[in-house]
Coordinates of C-alpha atoms and ligand atoms in Angstrom, one line a residue:
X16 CA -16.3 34.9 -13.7
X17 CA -18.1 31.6 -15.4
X18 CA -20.0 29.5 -12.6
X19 CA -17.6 27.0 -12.0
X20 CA -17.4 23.7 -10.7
X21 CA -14.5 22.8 -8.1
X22 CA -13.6 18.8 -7.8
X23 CA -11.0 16.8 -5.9
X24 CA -9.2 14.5 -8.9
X25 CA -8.0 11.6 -6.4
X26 CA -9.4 10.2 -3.3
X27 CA -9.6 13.6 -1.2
X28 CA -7.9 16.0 0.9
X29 CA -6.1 17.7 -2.5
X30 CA -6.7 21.0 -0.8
X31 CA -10.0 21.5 -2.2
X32 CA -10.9 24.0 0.8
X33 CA -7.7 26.1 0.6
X34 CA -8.5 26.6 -3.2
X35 CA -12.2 27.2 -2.8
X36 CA -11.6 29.9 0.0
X37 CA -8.9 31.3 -2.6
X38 CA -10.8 31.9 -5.4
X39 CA -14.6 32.6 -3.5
X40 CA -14.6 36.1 -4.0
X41 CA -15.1 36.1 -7.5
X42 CA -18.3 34.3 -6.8
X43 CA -21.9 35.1 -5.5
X44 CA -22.8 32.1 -4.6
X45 CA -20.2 28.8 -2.7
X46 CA -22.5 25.7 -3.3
X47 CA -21.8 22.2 -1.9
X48 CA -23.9 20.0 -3.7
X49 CA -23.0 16.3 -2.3
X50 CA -21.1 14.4 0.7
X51 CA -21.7 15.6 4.3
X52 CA -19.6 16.1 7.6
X53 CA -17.5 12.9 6.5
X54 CA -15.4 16.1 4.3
X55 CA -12.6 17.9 6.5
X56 CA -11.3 21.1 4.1
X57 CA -8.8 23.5 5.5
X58 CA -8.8 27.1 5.2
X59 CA -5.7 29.4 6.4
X60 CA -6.0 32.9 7.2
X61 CA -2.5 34.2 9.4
X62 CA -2.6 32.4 11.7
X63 CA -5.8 31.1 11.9
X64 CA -6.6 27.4 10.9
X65 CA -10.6 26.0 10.0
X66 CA -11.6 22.8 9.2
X67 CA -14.9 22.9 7.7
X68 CA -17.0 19.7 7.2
X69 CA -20.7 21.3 6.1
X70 CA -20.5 24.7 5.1
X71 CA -18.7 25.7 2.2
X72 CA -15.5 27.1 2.2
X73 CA -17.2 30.5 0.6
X74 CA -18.3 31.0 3.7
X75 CA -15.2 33.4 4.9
X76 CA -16.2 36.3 2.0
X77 CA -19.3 38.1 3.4
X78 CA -20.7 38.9 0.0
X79 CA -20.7 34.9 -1.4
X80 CA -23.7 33.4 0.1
X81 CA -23.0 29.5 0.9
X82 CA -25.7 27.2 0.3
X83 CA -25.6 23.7 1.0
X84 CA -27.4 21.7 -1.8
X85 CA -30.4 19.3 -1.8
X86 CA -27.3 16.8 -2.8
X87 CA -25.8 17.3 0.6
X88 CA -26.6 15.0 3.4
X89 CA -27.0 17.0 7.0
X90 CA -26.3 15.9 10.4
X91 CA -28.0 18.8 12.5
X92 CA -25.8 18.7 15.5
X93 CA -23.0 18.4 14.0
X94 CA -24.0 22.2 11.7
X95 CA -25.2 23.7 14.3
X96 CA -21.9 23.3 16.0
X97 CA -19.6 23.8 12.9
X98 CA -22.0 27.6 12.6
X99 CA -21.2 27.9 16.8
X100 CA -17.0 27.5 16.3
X101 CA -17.5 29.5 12.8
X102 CA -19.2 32.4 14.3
X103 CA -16.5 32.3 17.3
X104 CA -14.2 32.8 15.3
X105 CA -15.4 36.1 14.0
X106 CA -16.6 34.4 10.7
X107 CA -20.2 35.3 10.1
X108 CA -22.7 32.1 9.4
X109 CA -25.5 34.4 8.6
X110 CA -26.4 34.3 5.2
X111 CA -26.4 30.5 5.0
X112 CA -29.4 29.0 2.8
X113 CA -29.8 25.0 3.2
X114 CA -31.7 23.1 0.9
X115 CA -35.3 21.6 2.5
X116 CA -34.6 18.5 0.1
X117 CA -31.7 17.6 1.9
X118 CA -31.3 14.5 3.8
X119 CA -30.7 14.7 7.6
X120 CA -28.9 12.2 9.5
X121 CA -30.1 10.6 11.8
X122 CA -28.7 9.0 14.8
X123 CA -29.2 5.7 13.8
X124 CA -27.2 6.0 10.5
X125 CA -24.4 6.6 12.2
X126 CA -24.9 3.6 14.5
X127 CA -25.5 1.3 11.4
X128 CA -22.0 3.0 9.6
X129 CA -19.9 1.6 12.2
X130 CA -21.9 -1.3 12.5
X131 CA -21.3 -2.4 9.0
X132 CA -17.5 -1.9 9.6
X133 CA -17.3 -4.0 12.0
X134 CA -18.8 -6.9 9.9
X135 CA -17.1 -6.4 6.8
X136 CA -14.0 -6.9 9.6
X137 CA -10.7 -6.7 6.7
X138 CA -13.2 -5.9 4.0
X139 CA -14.3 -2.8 5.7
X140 CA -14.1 0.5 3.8
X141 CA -12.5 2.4 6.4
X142 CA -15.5 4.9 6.4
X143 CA -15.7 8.1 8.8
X144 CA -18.3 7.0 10.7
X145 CA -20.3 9.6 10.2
X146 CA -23.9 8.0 8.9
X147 CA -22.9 8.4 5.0
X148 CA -23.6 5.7 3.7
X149 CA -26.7 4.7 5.7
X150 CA -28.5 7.9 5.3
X151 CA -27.8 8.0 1.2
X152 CA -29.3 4.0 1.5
X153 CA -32.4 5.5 3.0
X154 CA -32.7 8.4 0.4
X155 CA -32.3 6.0 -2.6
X156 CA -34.6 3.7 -0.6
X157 CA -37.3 6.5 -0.4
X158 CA -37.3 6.2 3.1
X159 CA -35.2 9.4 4.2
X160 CA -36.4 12.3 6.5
X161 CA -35.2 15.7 4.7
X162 CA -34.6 19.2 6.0
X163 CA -38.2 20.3 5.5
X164 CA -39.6 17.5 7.6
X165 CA -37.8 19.8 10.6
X166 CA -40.4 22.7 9.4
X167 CA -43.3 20.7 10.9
X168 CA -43.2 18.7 14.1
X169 CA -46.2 16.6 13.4
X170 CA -44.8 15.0 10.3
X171 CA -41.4 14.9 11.6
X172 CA -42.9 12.7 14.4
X173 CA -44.4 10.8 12.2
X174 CA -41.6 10.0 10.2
X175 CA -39.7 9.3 12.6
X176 CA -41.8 6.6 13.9
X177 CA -42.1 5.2 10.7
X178 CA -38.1 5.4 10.6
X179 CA -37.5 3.3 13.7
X180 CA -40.4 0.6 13.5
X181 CA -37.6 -0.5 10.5
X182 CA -34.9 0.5 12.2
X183 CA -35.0 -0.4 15.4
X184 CA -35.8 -4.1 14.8
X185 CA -32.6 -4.2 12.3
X186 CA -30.4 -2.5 15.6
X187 CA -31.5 -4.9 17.6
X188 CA -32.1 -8.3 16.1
X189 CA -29.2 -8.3 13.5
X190 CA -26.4 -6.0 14.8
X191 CA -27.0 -6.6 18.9
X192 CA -27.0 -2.3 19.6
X193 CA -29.3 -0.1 21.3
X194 CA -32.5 1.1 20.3
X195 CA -34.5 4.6 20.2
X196 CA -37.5 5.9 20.9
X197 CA -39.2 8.4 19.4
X198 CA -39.1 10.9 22.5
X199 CA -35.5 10.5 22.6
X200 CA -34.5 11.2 19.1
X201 CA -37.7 14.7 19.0
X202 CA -35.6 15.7 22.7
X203 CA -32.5 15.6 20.2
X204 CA -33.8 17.3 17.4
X205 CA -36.4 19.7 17.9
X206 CA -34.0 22.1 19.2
X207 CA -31.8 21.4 15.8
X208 CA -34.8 22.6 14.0
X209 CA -35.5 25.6 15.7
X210 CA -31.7 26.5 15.4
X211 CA -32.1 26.0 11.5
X212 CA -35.0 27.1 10.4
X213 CA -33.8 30.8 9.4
X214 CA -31.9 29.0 7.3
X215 CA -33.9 26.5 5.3
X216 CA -34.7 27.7 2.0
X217 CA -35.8 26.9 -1.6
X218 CA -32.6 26.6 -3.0
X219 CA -33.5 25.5 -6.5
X220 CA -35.0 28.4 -7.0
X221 CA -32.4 30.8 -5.5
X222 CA -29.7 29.8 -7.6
X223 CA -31.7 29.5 -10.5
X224 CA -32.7 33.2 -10.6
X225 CA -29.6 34.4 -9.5
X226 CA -28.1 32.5 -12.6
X227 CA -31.2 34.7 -14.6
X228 CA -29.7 37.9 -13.6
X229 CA -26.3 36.9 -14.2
X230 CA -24.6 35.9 -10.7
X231 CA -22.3 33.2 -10.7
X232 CA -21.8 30.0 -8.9
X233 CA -18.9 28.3 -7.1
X234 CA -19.9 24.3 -6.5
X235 CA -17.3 22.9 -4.4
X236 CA -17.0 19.3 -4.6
X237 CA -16.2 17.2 -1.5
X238 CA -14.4 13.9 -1.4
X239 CA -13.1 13.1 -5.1
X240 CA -13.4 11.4 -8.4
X241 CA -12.4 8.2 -7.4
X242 CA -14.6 8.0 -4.0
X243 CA -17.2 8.8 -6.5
X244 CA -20.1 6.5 -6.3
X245 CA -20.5 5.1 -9.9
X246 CA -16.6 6.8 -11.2
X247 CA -14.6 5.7 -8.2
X248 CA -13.0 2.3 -7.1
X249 CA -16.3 0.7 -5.7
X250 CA -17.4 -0.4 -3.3
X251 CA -14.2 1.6 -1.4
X252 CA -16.2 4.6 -2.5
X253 CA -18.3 7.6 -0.9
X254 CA -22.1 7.0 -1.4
X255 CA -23.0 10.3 -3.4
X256 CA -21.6 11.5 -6.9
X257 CA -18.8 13.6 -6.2
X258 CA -17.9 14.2 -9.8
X259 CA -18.9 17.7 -11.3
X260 CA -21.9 16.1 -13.2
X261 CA -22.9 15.8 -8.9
X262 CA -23.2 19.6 -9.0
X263 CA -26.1 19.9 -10.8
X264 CA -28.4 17.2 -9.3
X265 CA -26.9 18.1 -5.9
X266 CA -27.9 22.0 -6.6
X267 CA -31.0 21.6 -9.1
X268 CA -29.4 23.9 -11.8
X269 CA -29.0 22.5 -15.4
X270 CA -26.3 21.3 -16.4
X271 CA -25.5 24.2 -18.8
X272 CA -25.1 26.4 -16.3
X273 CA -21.5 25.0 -15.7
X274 CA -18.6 26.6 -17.6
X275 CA -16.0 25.8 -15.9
X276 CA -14.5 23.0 -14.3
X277 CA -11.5 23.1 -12.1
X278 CA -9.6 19.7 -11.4
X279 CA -7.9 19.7 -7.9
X280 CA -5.2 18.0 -7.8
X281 CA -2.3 17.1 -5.2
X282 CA 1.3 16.9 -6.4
X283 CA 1.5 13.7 -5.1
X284 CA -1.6 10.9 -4.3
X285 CA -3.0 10.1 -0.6
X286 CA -5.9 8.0 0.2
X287 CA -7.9 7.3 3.3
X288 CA -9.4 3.9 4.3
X289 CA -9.4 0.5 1.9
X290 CA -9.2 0.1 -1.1
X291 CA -6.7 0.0 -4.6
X292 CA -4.1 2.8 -4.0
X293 CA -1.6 1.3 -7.4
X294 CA 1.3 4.3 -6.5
X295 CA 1.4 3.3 -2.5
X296 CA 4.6 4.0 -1.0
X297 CA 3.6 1.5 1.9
X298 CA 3.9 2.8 5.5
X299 CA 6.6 0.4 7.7
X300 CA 4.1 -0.6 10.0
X301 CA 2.1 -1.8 6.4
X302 CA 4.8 -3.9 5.6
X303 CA 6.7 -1.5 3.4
X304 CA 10.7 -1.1 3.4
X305 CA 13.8 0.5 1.9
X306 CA 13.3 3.1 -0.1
X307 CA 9.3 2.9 -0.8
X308 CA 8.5 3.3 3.4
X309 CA 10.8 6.2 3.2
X310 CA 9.5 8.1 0.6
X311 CA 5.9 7.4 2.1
X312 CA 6.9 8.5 5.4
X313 CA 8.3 11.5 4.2
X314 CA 5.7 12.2 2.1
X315 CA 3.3 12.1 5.2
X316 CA 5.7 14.0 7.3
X317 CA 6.1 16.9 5.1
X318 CA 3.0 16.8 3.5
X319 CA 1.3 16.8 7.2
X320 CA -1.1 13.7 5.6
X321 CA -3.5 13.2 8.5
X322 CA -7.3 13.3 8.0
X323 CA -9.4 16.1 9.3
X324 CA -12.3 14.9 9.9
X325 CA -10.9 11.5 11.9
X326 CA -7.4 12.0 12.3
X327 CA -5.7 8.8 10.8
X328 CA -2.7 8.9 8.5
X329 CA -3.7 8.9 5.2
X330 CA -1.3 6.5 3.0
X331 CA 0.7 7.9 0.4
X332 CA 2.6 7.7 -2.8
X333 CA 3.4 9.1 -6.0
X334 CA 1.1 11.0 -8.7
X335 CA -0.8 9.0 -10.5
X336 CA -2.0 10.3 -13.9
X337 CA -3.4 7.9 -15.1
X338 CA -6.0 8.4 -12.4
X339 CA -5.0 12.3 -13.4
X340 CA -6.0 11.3 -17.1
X341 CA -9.5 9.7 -15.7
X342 CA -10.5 12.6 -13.9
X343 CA -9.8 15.0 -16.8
X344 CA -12.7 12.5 -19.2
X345 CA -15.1 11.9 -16.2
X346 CA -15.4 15.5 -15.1
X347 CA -14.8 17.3 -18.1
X348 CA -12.3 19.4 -16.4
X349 CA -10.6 22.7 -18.1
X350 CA -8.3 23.5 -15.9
X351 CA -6.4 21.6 -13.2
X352 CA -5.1 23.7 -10.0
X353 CA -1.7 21.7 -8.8
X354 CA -1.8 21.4 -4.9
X355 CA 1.3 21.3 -2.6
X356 CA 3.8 21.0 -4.8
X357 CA 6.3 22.5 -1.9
X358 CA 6.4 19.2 -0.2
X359 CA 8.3 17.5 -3.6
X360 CA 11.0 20.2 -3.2
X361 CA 12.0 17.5 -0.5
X362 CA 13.1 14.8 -3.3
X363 CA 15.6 14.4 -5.9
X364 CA 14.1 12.9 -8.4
X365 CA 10.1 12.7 -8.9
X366 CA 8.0 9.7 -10.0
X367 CA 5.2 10.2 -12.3
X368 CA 2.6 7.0 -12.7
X369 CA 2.4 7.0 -16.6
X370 CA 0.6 3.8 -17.1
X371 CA 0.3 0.3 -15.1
X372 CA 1.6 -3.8 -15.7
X373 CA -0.6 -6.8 -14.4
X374 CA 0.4 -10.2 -15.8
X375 CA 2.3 -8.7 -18.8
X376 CA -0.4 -6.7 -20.0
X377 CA 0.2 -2.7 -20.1
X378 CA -3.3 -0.5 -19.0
X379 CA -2.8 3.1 -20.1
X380 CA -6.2 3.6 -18.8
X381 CA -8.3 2.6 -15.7
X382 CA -8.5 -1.3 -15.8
X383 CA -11.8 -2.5 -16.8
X384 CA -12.0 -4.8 -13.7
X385 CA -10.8 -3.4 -10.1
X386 CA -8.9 -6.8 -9.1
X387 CA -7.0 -5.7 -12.2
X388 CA -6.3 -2.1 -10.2
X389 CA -5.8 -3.9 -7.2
X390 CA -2.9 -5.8 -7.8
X391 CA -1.1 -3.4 -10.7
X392 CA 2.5 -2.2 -10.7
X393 CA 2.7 0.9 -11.7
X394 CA 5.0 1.8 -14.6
X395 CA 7.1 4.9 -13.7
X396 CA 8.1 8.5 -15.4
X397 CA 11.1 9.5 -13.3
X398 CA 11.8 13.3 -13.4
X399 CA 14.4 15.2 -12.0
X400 CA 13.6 17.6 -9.3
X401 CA 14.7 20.8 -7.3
X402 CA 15.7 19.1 -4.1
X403 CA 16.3 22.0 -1.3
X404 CA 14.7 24.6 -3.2
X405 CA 12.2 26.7 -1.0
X406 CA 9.1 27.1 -3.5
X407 CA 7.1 28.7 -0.9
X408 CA 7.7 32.3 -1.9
X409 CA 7.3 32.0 -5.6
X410 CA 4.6 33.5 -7.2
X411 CA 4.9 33.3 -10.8
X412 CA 5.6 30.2 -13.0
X413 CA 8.9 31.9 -14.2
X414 CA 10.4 32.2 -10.4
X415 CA 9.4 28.3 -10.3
X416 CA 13.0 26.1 -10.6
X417 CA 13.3 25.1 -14.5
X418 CA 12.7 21.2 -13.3
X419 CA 9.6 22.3 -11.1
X420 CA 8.5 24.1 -14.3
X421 CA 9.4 21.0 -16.5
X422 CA 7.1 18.5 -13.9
X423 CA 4.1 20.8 -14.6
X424 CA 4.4 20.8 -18.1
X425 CA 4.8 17.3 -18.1
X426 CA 1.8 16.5 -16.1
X427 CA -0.8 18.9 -17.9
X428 CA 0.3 17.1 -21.3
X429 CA -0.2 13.6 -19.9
X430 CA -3.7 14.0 -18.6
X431 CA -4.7 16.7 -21.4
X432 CA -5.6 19.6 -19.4
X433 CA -4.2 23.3 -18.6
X434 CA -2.4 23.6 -14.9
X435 CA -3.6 27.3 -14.4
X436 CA -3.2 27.4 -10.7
X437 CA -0.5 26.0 -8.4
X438 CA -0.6 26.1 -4.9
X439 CA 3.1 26.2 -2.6
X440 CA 1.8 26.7 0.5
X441 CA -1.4 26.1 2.9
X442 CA -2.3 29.7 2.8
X443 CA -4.4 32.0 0.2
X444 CA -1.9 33.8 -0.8
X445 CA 1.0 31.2 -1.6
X446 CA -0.5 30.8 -5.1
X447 CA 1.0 30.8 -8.7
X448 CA -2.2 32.1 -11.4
X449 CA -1.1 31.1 -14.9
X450 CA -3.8 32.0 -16.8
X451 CA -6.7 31.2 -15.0
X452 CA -8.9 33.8 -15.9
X453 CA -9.0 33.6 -19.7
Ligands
LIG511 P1 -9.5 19.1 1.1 O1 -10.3 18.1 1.8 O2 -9.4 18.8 -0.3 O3 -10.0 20.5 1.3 O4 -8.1 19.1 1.7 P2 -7.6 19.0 3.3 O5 -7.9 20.3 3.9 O6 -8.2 17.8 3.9 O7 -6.1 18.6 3.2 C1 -5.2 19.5 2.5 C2 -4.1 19.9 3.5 O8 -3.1 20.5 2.8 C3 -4.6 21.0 4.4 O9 -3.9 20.9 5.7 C4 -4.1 22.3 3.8 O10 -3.9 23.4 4.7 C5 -2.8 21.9 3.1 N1 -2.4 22.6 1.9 C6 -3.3 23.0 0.9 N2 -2.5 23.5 -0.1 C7 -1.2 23.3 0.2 C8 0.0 23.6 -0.4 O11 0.1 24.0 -1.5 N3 1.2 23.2 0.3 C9 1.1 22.7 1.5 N4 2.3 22.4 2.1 N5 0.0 22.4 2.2 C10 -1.2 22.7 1.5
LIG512 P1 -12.6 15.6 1.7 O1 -13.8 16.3 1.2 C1 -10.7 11.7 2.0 C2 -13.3 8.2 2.4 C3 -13.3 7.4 3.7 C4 -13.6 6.0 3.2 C5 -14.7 6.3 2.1 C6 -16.1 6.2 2.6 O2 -12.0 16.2 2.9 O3 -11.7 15.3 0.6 P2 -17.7 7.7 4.1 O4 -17.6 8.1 5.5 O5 -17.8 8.8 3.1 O6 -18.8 6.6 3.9 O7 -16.3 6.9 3.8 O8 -14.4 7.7 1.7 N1 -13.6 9.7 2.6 C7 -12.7 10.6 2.4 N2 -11.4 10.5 2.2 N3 -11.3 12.9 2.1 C8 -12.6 13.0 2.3 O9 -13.3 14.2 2.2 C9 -13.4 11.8 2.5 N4 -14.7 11.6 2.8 C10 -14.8 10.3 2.8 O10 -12.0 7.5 4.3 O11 -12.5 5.5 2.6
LIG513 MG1 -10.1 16.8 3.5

């Protein structure tokens, strides 16, 4: 199998961690190479549910050995518990390697993440909370503490007071919060680093010479194309390149290394937090009605649209592929695996965003300005669909209902790449493979 590159084509939660854990064991290596615990991905064995935030969804194959990138951002406490629930469960976290260039969160980030919510009040981004933001501001700021700073308590000490004679003044003086001392925040993570160290490694070079003698490479992606940093609807963004050109400065491996590219993409579109969202099936309590808060609710219900990492209901609303189209250019993608696809057996008929209307102008492409995106109507495809058909147990395209096998087609031709896997059901095995390993 070509090292591949694995990327969410919306705003998240496409099922990104079902189809990672799917298709690990081909793979030597499961690489995350960007975001942090602000991802929730779901992997289903039986019975058995995980949510993973920091380790890659490789991690449930013995033989793939999951890195987490120099790309990645790492809160300690929040790893070392993921590894203790992991290993609990029977699923080994041994042969984790995490990059010494990664950037650790600190407590303080997470302080400042919430803190800038509250300002931006009805402007906020609807972050996780979880020190994103602030800890990618400090990296691009070349202020950052990194996973090899843990290796030494002397300099870690050192940067840490460095750290809060900035920070604390800034906690204080213009957001009103508590402050730390050093002692506290050593107390919190010295322990962290004695916890880690087995696993702190040169990662750069691993993956590199396992490339050399012919390994391959899963990169799983977290968050999505249009959370992306620079590709996404900025500022409601992530802070880290989530795109596939992410995976190689979030790994250190060229560029050329990547041969595949595998779109992931959600039958339908949900988004968490602010920001333009054209297909929206507004929610009641948003002010939606009629027929547009009932296909949104239902779309939640079925679809079981709440976040894993926080827990809010994500909104919802029809494919857009336009979007679909965008995420084809921007990653390069060659293959696009369609995710819950069950939950439109629910439907009769099936909207399709084709292209989108503001002031009398027709976009088939992104906007060039985001007010634009903001306030367009989207300008529908309606399909017919295979209402009260069960999907679930199909496993080839050709046991698929003629108008499920219609919408595929129709979406792969839109946005210009292949649909070679579809996924009916959370678990590993509920997959259709239409020629995905050419
Ligand atoms: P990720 O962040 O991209 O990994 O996605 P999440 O795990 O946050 O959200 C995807 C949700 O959809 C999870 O609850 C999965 O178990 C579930 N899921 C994945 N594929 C399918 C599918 O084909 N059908 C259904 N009904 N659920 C799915
Ligand atoms: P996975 O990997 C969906 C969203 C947040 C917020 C914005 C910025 O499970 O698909 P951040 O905490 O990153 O600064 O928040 O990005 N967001 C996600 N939405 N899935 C995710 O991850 C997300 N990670 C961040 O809701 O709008
Ligand atoms: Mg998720």
């Amino acid at each position: 199998m070509a090292s591949t590159v694995l990327v969410g084509t919306q705003w998240g939660d496409e099922g990104k961690g079902k189809i990672t854990d799917l298709i690990a064991s081909k793979y030597d290596y499961v690489v995350r190479y960007q975001g942090g615990n602000n991802a929730g991905h779901t992997v289903v064995h039986g019975n058995t549910k995980l949510a993973l935030h920091l380790m890659p969804s490789g991690v449930m194959y013995e033989h793939a050995v999951p890195v987490i990138g120099n790309g990645v951002v790492i809160d300690p406490g929040a790893l070392v518990k993921e590894m203790a629930l992991l290993e609990a469960e029977g699923v080994s976290c041994k042969n984790l390697k995490i990059s010494c260039n990664a950037h650790i969160i600190m407590p303080y980030h997470k302080d400042l993440d919430g803190a800038d919510e509250k300002v931006l009040g009805k402007n906020s981004i609807g972050t996780t909370k979880r020190g994103i933001g602030p800890c990618y501001q400090d990296k691009a700021a070349r202020k950052g503490i990194r996973v090899q700073d843990l290796m030494d308590e002397k300099i870690f000490r050192l940067k840490v007071e460095t750290a809060l004679a900035q920070k604390n003044p800034i906690l204080e003086k213009i957001y009103g919060i508590h402050t730390y001392t050093v002692d506290e925040i050593m107390e919190e993570y010295l322990p962290y680093a004695t916890i880690l160290k087995p696993y702190m490694a040169e990662t750069t070079q691993l993956l590199n010479e396992a490339l050399r003698s012919g390994k391959n490479i899963l990169f799983e992606g977290a968050q999505a194309t249009m959370l992306d940093i620079d590709h996404g609807t900025y500022p409601y963004v992530t802070s880290s390149s989530c795109g596939s050109g992410g995976a190689a400065i979030g790994t250190g491996v060229g560029p050329m290394a990547i041969e595949k590219v595998i779109g992931i993409m959600k039958a339908y579109t949900t988004r968490v937090g602010g920001g333009p969202f054209p297909t929206e099936q507004l929610f009641p309590e948003n002010g939606g009605e009629g027929e547009m808060a009932q296909v949104g609710e239902k779309l939640c219900a079925v679809g079981h649209e709440y976040g894993v990492t926080t827990g809010r209901k994500r909104r919802c609303g029809w494919l857009d592929a336009v979007i679909g189209k965008y995420a084809v250019d921007v990653n390069g993608l060659t293959d696009i695996a369609l995710t819950k696809l069950d939950v439109l057996s629910e439907f009769d008929t099936i909207k399709v965003c084709v292209a989108y209307e503001h002031e009398g102008k027709r976009y088939d492409y992104l906007p060039m300005q985001q007010s634009v995106l903001f306030h367009a109507k989207p300008v529908y495809e309606e399909l017919p669909g295979w209402k009260g058909v069960d999907i679930t147990g199909c496993r080839t395209f050709e046991e698929l209902p003629e108008n499920a096998q219609n919408y595929i087609r129709f979406v792969e031709d839109f946005v210009g790449a292949p649909i070679t896997m579809i996924s009916v059901a959370p678990e590993r095995d509920c997959t259709i493979f239409r020629g995905w390993d050419r």
